[in-house]
Coordinates of C-alpha atoms in Angstrom, one line a residue:
Chain A
M1 CA -11.5 37.4 -15.4
P2 CA -10.2 33.7 -15.3
Y3 CA -12.5 30.8 -16.4
T4 CA -12.3 27.2 -16.0
I5 CA -11.9 24.3 -18.4
P6 CA -12.5 20.8 -17.5
L7 CA -10.2 18.3 -19.3
G8 CA -11.3 14.8 -18.7
P9 CA -12.3 12.3 -17.1
I10 CA -12.8 11.1 -20.8
H11 CA -9.4 12.7 -21.9
P12 CA -8.3 14.2 -25.0
A13 CA -4.8 12.5 -24.8
F14 CA -5.3 9.3 -22.9
E15 CA -7.3 6.0 -22.9
E16 CA -7.7 6.4 -19.1
P17 CA -9.8 8.6 -17.0
Y18 CA -8.6 11.5 -14.8
K19 CA -9.6 14.9 -14.6
V20 CA -7.6 18.0 -14.8
T21 CA -9.6 21.4 -14.0
L22 CA -7.8 24.5 -15.7
S23 CA -8.3 27.9 -14.8
C24 CA -7.1 30.0 -17.7
K25 CA -6.9 33.7 -18.8
G26 CA -7.4 33.9 -22.2
E27 CA -5.2 31.2 -24.2
V28 CA -2.8 30.9 -21.0
V29 CA -3.5 28.7 -18.1
E30 CA -3.0 30.0 -14.6
D31 CA -3.5 26.7 -12.4
C32 CA -5.2 23.5 -12.2
Q33 CA -6.7 21.0 -10.0
V34 CA -6.1 17.2 -10.7
E35 CA -8.5 14.5 -9.7
V36 CA -7.9 10.9 -9.8
G37 CA -9.7 7.8 -8.5
F38 CA -12.3 6.9 -11.2
V39 CA -10.7 3.3 -11.4
M40 CA -10.1 2.4 -8.0
R41 CA -10.3 -1.3 -7.5
S42 CA -8.6 -1.7 -3.9
I43 CA -6.0 -4.1 -5.2
E44 CA -4.0 -3.4 -1.7
L45 CA -7.0 -4.8 0.3
L46 CA -7.6 -7.6 -2.1
A47 CA -3.9 -8.7 -1.7
Q48 CA -4.2 -9.0 2.0
R49 CA -7.1 -11.6 1.5
R50 CA -4.9 -14.0 -0.8
N51 CA -2.0 -16.0 -0.3
Y52 CA 1.4 -15.0 -1.8
I53 CA 1.2 -17.0 -5.0
R54 CA -2.3 -15.8 -5.8
D55 CA -0.8 -12.3 -4.9
L56 CA 1.6 -12.5 -7.7
V57 CA -1.2 -13.0 -10.1
L58 CA -3.2 -10.1 -8.6
V59 CA -0.5 -7.4 -8.3
E60 CA 0.5 -8.3 -12.0
R61 CA -2.9 -6.6 -12.7
V62 CA -2.0 -3.3 -11.1
C63 CA -1.0 -1.9 -14.4
G64 CA -1.7 -3.2 -17.9
I65 CA 1.8 -1.9 -19.3
C66 CA 4.2 -2.4 -16.6
S67 CA 2.6 -5.5 -15.3
N68 CA 5.9 -7.4 -14.8
V69 CA 7.6 -4.8 -12.6
H70 CA 4.7 -5.1 -10.2
A71 CA 5.0 -8.8 -9.7
S72 CA 8.9 -8.6 -9.4
T73 CA 9.0 -6.0 -6.9
F74 CA 6.4 -7.8 -4.7
A75 CA 8.2 -11.0 -5.0
M76 CA 11.5 -9.0 -4.3
A77 CA 9.9 -7.6 -1.0
V78 CA 8.7 -11.2 0.0
E79 CA 12.2 -12.7 -1.0
K80 CA 13.5 -10.1 1.4
I81 CA 11.4 -11.4 4.4
A82 CA 12.0 -14.8 3.8
G83 CA 15.6 -14.7 3.1
L84 CA 15.3 -16.4 -0.3
E85 CA 18.0 -16.5 -2.8
V86 CA 17.3 -16.1 -6.6
P87 CA 19.3 -18.3 -8.9
A88 CA 21.7 -16.5 -11.2
R89 CA 19.7 -17.6 -14.4
A90 CA 16.5 -16.6 -13.0
R91 CA 17.8 -13.0 -11.9
F92 CA 19.1 -12.6 -15.7
I93 CA 15.7 -13.8 -17.1
R94 CA 14.1 -11.1 -14.8
T95 CA 16.4 -8.4 -16.3
I96 CA 15.4 -9.3 -19.8
I97 CA 11.7 -9.2 -19.1
A98 CA 12.0 -6.0 -17.3
E99 CA 13.8 -4.3 -20.0
L100 CA 11.6 -5.7 -22.6
E101 CA 8.8 -4.3 -20.7
R102 CA 10.5 -0.7 -20.6
L103 CA 11.1 -1.0 -24.3
H104 CA 7.5 -1.8 -25.2
S105 CA 6.3 1.0 -22.6
H106 CA 8.6 3.7 -23.8
L107 CA 7.6 2.8 -27.5
L108 CA 3.9 2.9 -26.7
W109 CA 4.6 6.2 -24.9
A110 CA 6.5 7.6 -28.1
G111 CA 3.9 6.5 -30.4
I112 CA 1.3 8.3 -28.2
G113 CA 3.4 11.3 -28.1
A114 CA 4.0 11.3 -31.7
E115 CA 0.3 11.3 -32.1
D116 CA -0.3 14.1 -29.8
I117 CA 2.2 16.2 -31.7
G118 CA 0.3 15.6 -34.7
Y119 CA 2.9 13.4 -36.3
H120 CA 0.7 10.4 -37.5
S121 CA 3.5 8.5 -39.8
M122 CA 5.7 8.6 -37.0
F123 CA 3.1 6.9 -34.8
M124 CA 2.8 4.0 -37.3
E125 CA 6.3 3.6 -37.5
I126 CA 6.9 3.3 -33.8
Y127 CA 3.9 1.1 -33.1
F128 CA 5.3 -1.3 -36.0
L129 CA 8.4 -1.6 -34.0
R130 CA 6.7 -2.0 -30.9
E131 CA 4.8 -4.9 -32.3
R132 CA 8.3 -6.5 -32.8
V133 CA 9.1 -6.4 -29.1
M134 CA 5.5 -7.8 -28.2
D135 CA 6.4 -10.6 -30.4
I136 CA 9.4 -11.4 -28.3
L137 CA 7.5 -11.0 -25.2
E138 CA 5.0 -13.3 -26.5
A139 CA 7.7 -16.1 -27.8
I140 CA 9.2 -15.9 -24.3
S141 CA 6.2 -16.0 -22.0
G142 CA 3.1 -16.9 -24.1
N143 CA 1.4 -13.5 -23.2
R144 CA 1.4 -10.0 -24.6
V145 CA 0.1 -8.1 -21.4
N146 CA 0.4 -10.1 -18.2
Y147 CA 3.5 -12.3 -18.7
G148 CA 3.2 -14.4 -15.5
M149 CA 6.8 -14.8 -15.6
I150 CA 7.8 -14.1 -12.0
T151 CA 7.4 -16.5 -9.1
L152 CA 8.8 -16.5 -5.5
G153 CA 12.6 -17.2 -5.7
G154 CA 12.9 -17.3 -9.5
V155 CA 11.0 -17.1 -12.7
T156 CA 8.3 -19.5 -14.3
R157 CA 9.6 -20.2 -17.8
D158 CA 13.1 -20.4 -19.1
V159 CA 14.3 -18.4 -22.2
A160 CA 14.6 -21.4 -24.6
D161 CA 15.9 -19.7 -27.8
P162 CA 18.3 -16.8 -26.9
K163 CA 19.7 -16.4 -30.6
S164 CA 16.2 -15.5 -32.2
I165 CA 15.5 -12.8 -29.8
L166 CA 18.9 -11.5 -30.2
A167 CA 18.0 -10.9 -34.0
V168 CA 15.0 -9.0 -33.2
A169 CA 16.7 -6.9 -30.6
E170 CA 19.5 -6.2 -33.3
E171 CA 16.5 -5.3 -35.6
V172 CA 15.0 -2.8 -33.0
Q173 CA 18.2 -1.2 -32.0
K174 CA 18.8 -0.4 -36.1
K175 CA 15.4 1.0 -36.3
L176 CA 15.8 3.1 -33.1
E177 CA 19.0 4.5 -34.2
K178 CA 17.8 5.2 -37.9
V179 CA 14.4 6.4 -37.2
V180 CA 13.0 6.9 -34.0
I181 CA 16.0 8.8 -32.3
P182 CA 17.1 11.1 -35.2
I183 CA 13.4 12.1 -35.6
F184 CA 12.8 12.9 -31.9
T185 CA 16.1 15.0 -31.6
K186 CA 16.4 16.6 -35.0
D187 CA 12.9 16.9 -36.6
P188 CA 11.9 20.7 -36.5
T189 CA 8.2 19.9 -36.1
I190 CA 9.0 17.9 -32.9
I191 CA 11.6 20.5 -31.5
D192 CA 9.0 23.3 -32.2
R193 CA 6.2 21.5 -30.1
T194 CA 8.5 20.1 -27.3
K195 CA 11.5 22.8 -26.7
G196 CA 11.0 24.9 -23.5
I197 CA 7.2 23.5 -23.1
G198 CA 6.1 22.4 -19.7
I199 CA 9.1 23.3 -17.5
L200 CA 9.6 21.3 -14.2
T201 CA 12.4 22.7 -12.3
K202 CA 14.7 20.7 -10.5
E203 CA 13.5 22.1 -7.1
D204 CA 10.0 21.2 -8.0
A205 CA 10.8 17.8 -9.2
L206 CA 12.3 17.2 -5.9
A207 CA 9.5 18.7 -3.8
Y208 CA 6.9 16.8 -5.6
G209 CA 9.0 13.7 -5.2
T210 CA 8.9 13.1 -8.9
V211 CA 10.7 9.6 -10.2
G212 CA 11.6 7.9 -13.1
P213 CA 12.3 9.7 -16.7
L214 CA 10.4 12.8 -15.7
A215 CA 12.9 13.4 -12.7
R216 CA 15.8 12.6 -14.8
A217 CA 14.7 15.0 -17.5
S218 CA 14.9 17.5 -14.8
G219 CA 18.3 16.8 -13.7
I220 CA 17.7 14.6 -10.9
E221 CA 20.4 12.0 -10.9
E222 CA 18.5 9.0 -10.0
D223 CA 17.9 5.5 -11.4
I224 CA 16.8 2.7 -8.7
R225 CA 18.6 0.5 -11.3
E226 CA 21.8 2.1 -10.2
S227 CA 21.1 3.1 -6.7
F228 CA 19.4 0.0 -5.6
P229 CA 20.6 -2.7 -8.0
Y230 CA 18.4 -5.7 -8.1
A231 CA 17.9 -8.7 -10.5
A232 CA 21.2 -8.7 -12.7
Y233 CA 21.8 -4.9 -13.1
A234 CA 25.0 -5.0 -10.8
D235 CA 26.2 -7.8 -12.9
L236 CA 25.7 -6.0 -16.4
G237 CA 26.7 -2.5 -15.9
F238 CA 24.2 0.3 -16.4
K239 CA 24.5 4.0 -17.9
R240 CA 22.1 6.4 -16.4
I241 CA 20.7 9.0 -18.8
T242 CA 20.3 12.5 -17.3
L243 CA 19.3 15.7 -18.9
D244 CA 18.9 19.2 -17.3
S245 CA 16.7 21.4 -19.8
C246 CA 13.8 20.4 -17.7
D247 CA 11.2 20.7 -20.8
V248 CA 9.0 18.3 -22.8
M249 CA 12.0 17.9 -25.1
A250 CA 14.2 16.6 -22.6
R251 CA 11.6 13.8 -21.5
V252 CA 11.5 12.7 -24.9
V253 CA 15.1 12.5 -25.4
V254 CA 15.6 10.7 -22.0
R255 CA 13.0 7.9 -22.9
A256 CA 14.4 7.7 -26.4
L257 CA 18.1 7.2 -25.3
E258 CA 16.9 4.9 -22.6
M259 CA 15.4 2.5 -25.2
L260 CA 18.9 2.1 -26.8
E261 CA 20.1 1.3 -23.4
S262 CA 17.5 -1.3 -22.8
V263 CA 18.3 -2.8 -26.0
R264 CA 22.1 -3.2 -24.8
L265 CA 21.0 -4.7 -21.4
I266 CA 18.7 -7.3 -23.1
E267 CA 21.7 -8.0 -25.5
E268 CA 24.2 -8.3 -22.8
A269 CA 22.0 -10.2 -20.5
L270 CA 21.1 -12.9 -23.2
K271 CA 24.9 -13.3 -24.4
N272 CA 26.0 -13.8 -20.5
L273 CA 22.9 -15.9 -19.5
P274 CA 24.3 -18.3 -17.0
A275 CA 23.4 -21.9 -16.7
G276 CA 21.4 -23.4 -13.9
P277 CA 18.0 -23.7 -12.2
I278 CA 15.5 -20.8 -12.7
R279 CA 14.1 -21.0 -9.5
A280 CA 15.1 -21.8 -5.9
S281 CA 14.1 -25.3 -4.9
D282 CA 12.8 -24.7 -1.2
V283 CA 10.4 -22.0 -1.3
P284 CA 7.9 -22.0 1.5
L285 CA 4.2 -21.4 1.2
E286 CA 4.1 -19.7 4.8
I287 CA 6.5 -16.6 5.1
P288 CA 8.0 -15.9 8.3
A289 CA 6.8 -13.1 10.3
G290 CA 8.5 -9.7 9.4
E291 CA 8.5 -6.5 7.1
A292 CA 10.5 -5.4 4.2
T293 CA 10.4 -2.8 1.6
A294 CA 11.5 -3.2 -2.1
R295 CA 11.9 -0.6 -5.1
S296 CA 12.4 -1.1 -8.7
E297 CA 12.6 1.1 -11.7
A298 CA 9.6 0.7 -13.8
P299 CA 9.2 2.4 -17.1
R300 CA 7.6 5.4 -15.5
G301 CA 9.8 5.4 -12.5
E302 CA 10.2 4.0 -8.8
V303 CA 7.7 1.2 -7.8
F304 CA 7.7 1.0 -4.2
Y305 CA 6.6 -2.3 -2.4
Y306 CA 5.9 -2.5 1.5
V307 CA 5.2 -6.0 2.6
A308 CA 4.4 -7.1 6.3
S309 CA 4.0 -10.9 7.1
D310 CA 2.6 -12.2 10.3
G311 CA 3.9 -15.8 9.7
T312 CA 1.2 -17.0 7.7
D313 CA 0.5 -17.8 4.1
T314 CA -1.3 -14.5 3.6
P315 CA 0.4 -11.0 3.9
A316 CA -0.9 -8.7 6.6
R317 CA -0.4 -5.5 4.7
V318 CA 0.8 -4.8 1.1
K319 CA 1.4 -1.1 0.2
I320 CA 2.0 -0.2 -3.4
R321 CA 3.3 2.9 -4.3
T322 CA 3.3 3.5 -8.3
P323 CA 5.4 6.0 -10.1
S324 CA 2.4 7.8 -11.5
F325 CA 1.1 8.6 -8.2
V326 CA 4.1 10.9 -7.4
N327 CA 4.3 12.0 -11.0
I328 CA 0.6 13.1 -11.6
P329 CA 0.6 15.9 -9.0
S330 CA 3.7 17.5 -10.6
I331 CA 1.3 18.6 -13.5
K332 CA 0.3 21.7 -11.2
A333 CA 4.0 22.9 -11.4
M334 CA 4.5 22.3 -15.2
I335 CA 1.3 24.0 -16.5
K336 CA 1.5 27.5 -15.1
G337 CA 1.9 30.1 -17.9
Q338 CA 1.6 27.6 -20.7
Y339 CA -0.7 27.7 -23.6
L340 CA -4.1 25.7 -23.6
A341 CA -2.9 24.0 -26.8
D342 CA 0.2 22.5 -25.3
M343 CA -2.0 20.8 -22.3
P344 CA -2.5 17.3 -24.1
L345 CA 1.3 17.1 -24.9
I346 CA 2.5 18.5 -21.5
Q347 CA 0.3 15.9 -19.6
A348 CA 1.4 13.2 -22.1
S349 CA 5.1 13.9 -21.6
I350 CA 4.9 12.5 -17.7
D351 CA 3.3 9.3 -19.3
P352 CA 0.6 9.1 -16.6
C353 CA -1.0 5.6 -15.8
C354 CA -4.1 6.3 -14.0
S355 CA -4.9 2.4 -13.5
C356 CA -1.7 2.6 -11.4
T357 CA -2.5 5.7 -9.5
D358 CA -5.6 4.4 -8.4
R359 CA -4.8 0.5 -7.8
Chain B
M1 CA 25.0 10.9 5.6
D2 CA 26.0 10.5 9.2
E3 CA 24.7 14.0 9.9
V4 CA 21.3 13.0 8.8
L5 CA 21.3 10.0 11.1
K6 CA 22.3 12.2 14.2
E7 CA 19.6 14.8 13.2
L8 CA 16.9 11.9 13.1
A9 CA 18.1 10.5 16.2
V10 CA 17.3 13.7 17.9
I11 CA 14.0 14.1 16.2
T12 CA 12.8 10.4 16.8
G13 CA 14.6 9.9 20.1
Q14 CA 16.0 6.7 18.9
E15 CA 19.9 6.9 19.1
E16 CA 20.7 3.7 17.0
P17 CA 18.6 2.9 14.0
Q18 CA 18.2 -0.5 13.0
K19 CA 20.1 -1.3 10.0
K20 CA 18.4 -3.8 7.6
V21 CA 18.7 -5.0 3.9
D22 CA 16.2 -2.5 2.9
G23 CA 17.9 0.6 4.8
Y24 CA 17.6 2.1 8.1
W25 CA 14.7 1.8 10.4
F26 CA 13.6 4.3 13.2
T27 CA 11.0 3.8 15.4
A28 CA 9.5 6.7 17.3
T29 CA 6.8 6.6 20.0
Y30 CA 6.5 10.5 20.0
L31 CA 7.6 12.1 16.6
D32 CA 7.1 15.7 15.3
P33 CA 6.5 15.1 11.7
V34 CA 7.0 18.6 10.7
A35 CA 10.4 18.8 12.0
M36 CA 11.3 15.6 10.3
A37 CA 10.1 16.6 7.0
K38 CA 12.0 19.9 7.3
A39 CA 15.2 18.1 8.1
M40 CA 14.9 15.5 5.4
L41 CA 14.0 18.4 2.7
K42 CA 16.9 20.3 3.9
N43 CA 19.0 17.2 3.3
Q44 CA 17.3 16.6 -0.1
F45 CA 15.8 13.4 0.6
R46 CA 12.8 12.4 -1.5
L47 CA 9.6 11.0 0.2
S48 CA 8.9 7.7 -1.5
T49 CA 5.9 7.3 0.3
A50 CA 4.3 6.7 3.8
S51 CA 2.7 3.3 4.5
A52 CA -0.3 3.2 6.8
I53 CA -0.6 -0.2 9.1
E54 CA -3.5 -0.9 11.1
R55 CA -2.8 -1.4 14.8
T56 CA -5.0 -3.5 17.2
D57 CA -5.6 -0.6 19.4
N58 CA -7.6 1.5 16.9
E59 CA -4.5 3.6 16.1
T60 CA -2.5 3.5 12.9
D61 CA 1.3 3.0 12.3
I62 CA 2.7 5.6 9.6
V63 CA 6.0 4.6 8.2
Y64 CA 7.5 7.2 6.3
H65 CA 10.0 6.0 3.4
F66 CA 12.6 8.5 2.5
V67 CA 15.3 8.0 0.0
K68 CA 18.4 9.7 -1.4
Q69 CA 20.7 7.9 -3.9
K70 CA 21.7 4.7 -2.2
L71 CA 20.3 5.6 1.2
A72 CA 17.0 4.8 2.5
I73 CA 15.6 5.7 5.6
N74 CA 12.1 4.3 7.2
I75 CA 10.7 6.2 10.0
R76 CA 7.8 4.5 12.0
T77 CA 5.5 6.3 14.1
A78 CA 2.0 6.1 15.4
T79 CA -1.2 8.1 15.4
K80 CA -2.7 9.3 18.6
N81 CA -6.6 9.4 18.7
Q82 CA -6.3 8.7 14.9
K83 CA -4.5 12.2 14.6
I84 CA -1.0 13.0 13.2
S85 CA 0.4 16.4 12.0
S86 CA 0.4 16.8 8.3
I87 CA 3.8 17.5 6.5
A88 CA 2.0 18.4 3.0
N89 CA 2.8 22.1 3.9
V90 CA 6.4 21.3 3.9
L91 CA 6.6 18.5 1.3
P92 CA 4.0 18.9 -1.6
S93 CA 4.7 15.2 -2.3
A94 CA 3.0 13.9 0.9
N95 CA -0.2 15.8 -0.1
W96 CA -1.7 13.0 -2.2
I97 CA -0.3 10.1 0.1
E98 CA -1.8 11.7 3.2
R99 CA -5.1 12.2 1.5
E100 CA -5.1 8.6 0.6
I101 CA -4.5 7.2 4.0
Q102 CA -7.1 9.7 5.4
D103 CA -9.5 7.8 2.9
Q104 CA -8.5 4.4 3.6
F105 CA -7.7 4.4 7.3
G106 CA -9.4 7.4 8.7
V107 CA -6.6 9.3 10.0
T108 CA -6.8 12.9 10.3
F109 CA -3.9 15.0 9.2
E110 CA -3.8 18.4 11.2
G111 CA -3.0 21.0 9.1
H112 CA -3.5 19.3 5.7
P113 CA -3.9 22.2 3.1
D114 CA -6.5 20.3 1.1
P115 CA -8.1 17.5 2.8
R116 CA -10.7 16.4 0.4
P117 CA -11.1 12.7 -0.4
L118 CA -8.7 11.5 -3.0
N119 CA -9.7 8.0 -4.6
R120 CA -12.2 6.7 -2.1
P121 CA -15.5 5.8 -3.9
K122 CA -18.5 7.8 -3.0
E123 CA -20.3 4.7 -1.6
M124 CA -17.3 3.5 0.7
P125 CA -17.2 4.8 4.2
V126 CA -13.9 6.6 5.6
G127 CA -11.4 4.2 6.8
F128 CA -12.8 1.3 4.3
F129 CA -9.3 -0.4 4.6
R130 CA -9.6 -1.2 8.4
K131 CA -10.5 -4.7 9.2
E132 CA -13.7 -4.1 10.8
I133 CA -15.2 -1.7 8.3
A134 CA -14.0 -3.7 5.5
E135 CA -15.8 -7.0 6.7
K136 CA -19.0 -5.1 7.7
V137 CA -19.1 -3.4 3.9
M138 CA -18.3 -7.1 2.4
K139 CA -21.2 -8.6 4.6
E140 CA -23.8 -5.9 3.5
R141 CA -22.7 -6.5 -0.2
E142 CA -23.2 -10.2 0.3
A143 CA -26.5 -9.5 1.7
K144 CA -27.8 -7.6 -1.1

């Protein structure tokens, strides 16, 4: 006789509320129901009542971890409608901030993952490293969570001292190569807890429409930075990381290797930072009528914005699709036949963000 | 790539899609969403999302956004009497997307396998993203 166990809304693995109702047979999970919507704020509706500049501030608050990517994707959609050209220096600075954000998000995830596995000393190491990345973000923008760097047609602040940032980037790279990646790929404790757990087949990954590191760990060769290059990714070159073992281990390794690629992109962008203005000079307050979609690769996968303008200074429609909104339902495909004790880790492996999902 | 566009031309009844900076745009006055979903699944497209846009005639525009590598296809259609066929049986990725549109715009997706509310707060009426209902709710709250 199967019985049900509620996991959440106050969740054993996360700070954020969502509920998974598991039906189990003994220690083995047979099926689940996922419920979200505990922190719904109707940001889409609010965005349709504010002007474009105030919206930039608002959409940055969709997520507390990948805040910058929301502002930049919204700006990209509006820039497409208005036909605005972003200056080269601004494109490079947008790339630097986006990659720093990915780095701190992946490190945050790696720390939580290590803690879920039961590896507390690793958690400490990773959070110390993450603090260095946060220091760079604070040095550039003055903020630690919502950076306020993006504006229509460019960025709000310049990168004043690339040399000091390069030094920290080098330090992060060394620590990643010496500590984080070897432990995540070779440590027997980590391998025992992650290998062959939470399989998401390529077919399921496509049918559920999963994105980001989760999809790339299931052999889907897709990265928005490569397929729809934005900011300065076309200039800097980009190496996509794909694995096909489809388990939690693959998701760990994809994220770990992506961090190295992020460091390389940051260094490359800082070394080749072009001179010139940081924002376009003739940005209108009223955006011409039209509609556009924009995509970018957030730390968790593809962020999608649809913006429609009716020619005023307020958007007629803003649609936000966050990566966790498509990644969370795929839990259903991952947990069948898995042990109850692995549930927190399997759910942590998709790096869910409920604040994004509910918006 | 061309084959997909040809297939979609038959399904949507629009021979030449509009080509914009963000991909191809089809507009279909009559669309069989299930046939569209099957064609896109067969060609290994991923459903990014579907956007709902309120129309002035009490109907809702639905724009399906598909993507495969560098190719983005947007297909726009409209509901009839606020109803449209569900594609969640073909594409599981549409399940939550349709539930959310149902909550926010009051569209009924016929044949949806699990049409419970997704993230609508209990005190909000169905379709609370529609202008009329949103304003009404806001006035009620201000009065309190």
